[in-house]
CSV table of C-alpha atoms and ligand atoms in Angstrom, one decimal:
chain,number,residue,atom,x,y,z
A,13,MET,CA,110.9,80.5,100.3
A,14,ALA,CA,111.6,82.2,96.9
A,15,THR,CA,108.9,84.6,95.7
A,16,LEU,CA,107.1,84.1,92.4
A,17,PHE,CA,109.2,86.8,90.8
A,18,GLU,CA,112.5,85.3,92.2
A,19,LYS,CA,111.5,82.1,90.4
A,20,ILE,CA,110.9,84.0,87.2
A,21,ILE,CA,114.2,85.8,87.6
A,22,ALA,CA,115.9,82.3,88.1
A,23,ARG,CA,114.0,81.0,85.0
A,24,ASP,CA,112.3,78.4,87.1
A,25,ILE,CA,109.0,79.8,85.9
A,26,PRO,CA,108.7,81.0,82.3
A,27,ALA,CA,107.8,84.7,81.5
A,28,ASP,CA,107.9,87.0,78.6
A,29,VAL,CA,111.0,89.1,79.4
A,30,VAL,CA,111.1,92.6,77.8
A,31,PHE,CA,114.2,93.9,79.5
A,32,GLU,CA,116.8,92.7,82.0
A,33,ASP,CA,120.0,94.1,83.6
A,34,ASP,CA,122.0,93.4,86.8
A,35,HIS,CA,119.4,95.0,89.0
A,36,CYS,CA,116.0,94.3,87.6
A,37,ILE,CA,113.9,92.4,85.1
A,38,VAL,CA,110.9,93.6,83.1
A,39,ILE,CA,108.2,91.0,82.2
A,40,LYS,CA,104.8,91.1,80.5
A,41,ASP,CA,102.0,90.8,83.0
A,42,ILE,CA,100.2,87.4,82.7
A,43,ASN,CA,96.8,89.1,83.1
A,44,PRO,CA,97.2,92.4,81.3
A,45,ALA,CA,95.0,95.4,82.3
A,46,ALA,CA,95.9,97.4,79.2
A,47,PRO,CA,97.4,96.6,75.7
A,48,VAL,CA,100.8,97.3,77.2
A,49,HIS,CA,101.2,96.0,80.8
A,50,VAL,CA,104.7,95.1,82.1
A,51,LEU,CA,106.1,94.6,85.5
A,52,ILE,CA,109.4,96.2,86.5
A,53,ILE,CA,110.8,94.0,89.2
A,54,PRO,CA,114.0,94.5,91.3
A,55,LYS,CA,116.2,91.4,91.6
A,56,LYS,CA,116.4,92.2,95.3
A,57,PRO,CA,113.2,90.7,96.8
A,58,ILE,CA,112.0,93.7,98.8
A,59,PRO,CA,108.5,92.5,99.9
A,60,LYS,CA,106.7,95.9,99.4
A,61,LEU,CA,107.6,99.5,98.9
A,62,ALA,CA,107.1,100.4,102.6
A,63,ASP,CA,109.9,97.9,103.4
A,64,ALA,CA,112.4,99.7,101.2
A,65,GLU,CA,115.3,101.3,103.2
A,66,THR,CA,117.7,104.2,102.6
A,67,GLU,CA,120.2,101.7,101.1
A,68,ASP,CA,117.6,100.9,98.4
A,69,GLN,CA,117.5,104.6,97.2
A,70,ALA,CA,119.6,104.0,94.1
A,71,LEU,CA,117.7,100.8,93.3
A,72,LEU,CA,114.4,102.6,93.5
A,73,GLY,CA,115.7,105.3,91.2
A,74,HIS,CA,116.9,102.7,88.8
A,75,LEU,CA,113.5,101.2,88.6
A,76,MET,CA,112.0,104.5,87.6
A,77,LEU,CA,114.7,105.1,85.0
A,78,THR,CA,114.1,101.6,83.7
A,79,ALA,CA,110.4,102.5,83.3
A,80,GLY,CA,111.3,105.4,81.1
A,81,GLU,CA,113.7,103.3,79.1
A,82,VAL,CA,111.3,100.4,78.6
A,83,ALA,CA,108.5,102.9,77.7
A,84,ARG,CA,110.7,104.2,74.9
A,85,GLN,CA,111.6,100.7,73.8
A,86,LEU,CA,107.9,99.9,73.6
A,87,GLY,CA,107.0,103.2,71.9
A,88,VAL,CA,104.7,104.4,74.6
A,89,GLU,CA,106.9,107.1,76.2
A,90,GLU,CA,104.4,109.8,75.5
A,91,GLY,CA,101.6,108.1,77.5
A,92,PHE,CA,101.9,105.5,80.2
A,93,ARG,CA,100.9,105.0,83.9
A,94,LEU,CA,103.1,103.6,86.7
A,95,ILE,CA,101.4,101.9,89.6
A,96,VAL,CA,102.8,100.4,92.8
A,97,ASN,CA,100.4,98.4,94.9
A,98,ASN,CA,101.6,98.3,98.5
A,99,GLY,CA,100.2,95.6,100.9
A,100,GLU,CA,97.0,93.7,100.8
A,101,GLY,CA,95.1,96.9,101.5
A,102,GLY,CA,96.7,98.5,98.4
A,103,GLY,CA,95.8,95.5,96.2
A,104,GLN,CA,99.2,93.9,96.2
A,105,THR,CA,99.0,90.1,95.6
A,106,VAL,CA,102.7,89.3,94.9
A,107,PHE,CA,104.9,90.3,97.8
A,108,HIS,CA,108.0,91.1,95.9
A,109,LEU,CA,108.1,94.9,95.0
A,110,HIS,CA,107.2,95.7,91.4
A,111,LEU,CA,106.1,98.6,89.3
A,112,HIS,CA,103.2,98.2,86.9
A,113,LEU,CA,103.7,100.1,83.6
A,114,LEU,CA,100.4,100.4,81.7
A,115,ALA,CA,99.9,102.0,78.3
A,116,GLY,CA,97.8,101.7,75.1
A,117,ARG,CA,94.5,102.8,76.4
A,118,ASP,CA,92.8,106.0,77.7
A,119,PHE,CA,94.0,107.1,81.1
A,120,THR,CA,92.4,110.6,81.0
A,121,GLU,CA,89.5,109.7,83.2
A,122,ALA,CA,90.0,110.5,86.9
A,123,GLN,CA,90.4,107.0,88.1
A,124,LEU,CA,93.5,105.4,89.5
A,125,ALA,CA,92.8,101.7,89.3
A,126,PRO,CA,95.1,99.9,86.8
B,8,5GP,P1,100.1,93.1,92.4
B,8,5GP,O1,98.6,92.7,92.5
B,8,5GP,O2,100.9,92.3,93.4
B,8,5GP,O3,100.4,94.6,92.4
B,8,5GP,O4,100.5,92.6,91.0
B,8,5GP,C1,100.9,91.3,90.7
B,8,5GP,C2,100.8,91.1,89.2
B,8,5GP,O5,101.5,90.0,88.8
B,8,5GP,C3,99.4,91.0,88.7
B,8,5GP,O6,99.1,92.0,87.7
B,8,5GP,C4,99.4,89.6,88.1
B,8,5GP,O7,98.6,89.5,86.9
B,8,5GP,C5,100.8,89.3,87.8
B,8,5GP,N1,101.2,87.9,87.8
B,8,5GP,C6,100.8,87.0,88.8
B,8,5GP,N2,101.4,85.8,88.5
B,8,5GP,C7,102.1,86.0,87.4
B,8,5GP,C8,103.0,85.1,86.6
B,8,5GP,O8,103.1,83.9,86.9
B,8,5GP,N3,103.6,85.6,85.5
B,8,5GP,C9,103.4,86.9,85.2
B,8,5GP,N4,104.1,87.3,84.1
B,8,5GP,N5,102.7,87.8,85.9
B,8,5GP,C10,102.0,87.3,87.0
């Protein structure tokens, strides 16, 4: 069965798309935890980070580079936080790998929750 994010990639479910290329899509989170909160999602439906394999190395690097590019596009390149929740114990709710990019609020406190 297709994941929620595969349905968004296929445009079966609407989303606010910020960026897209051959390998990933970036959408605004439907329930933002910061003024800027986007999800960087590979088109390949890897369920969670721990499932990624050596063959995914370039793709994982691409997601990180995309985070920087999108941060520049959104004007937040001087201050943002990237988060990957892995598995239920890590707070993951959508089992299709994604990076959370958050910005626009204070992250200087020593807390790691999004
Ligand atoms: P996770 O908890 O798996 O790390 O993050 C999943 C994220 O997906 C959550 O922040 C949640 O708000 C977001 N989300 C869930 N359903 C949708 C949806 O239908 N559209 C969008 N744009 N975001 C969603």
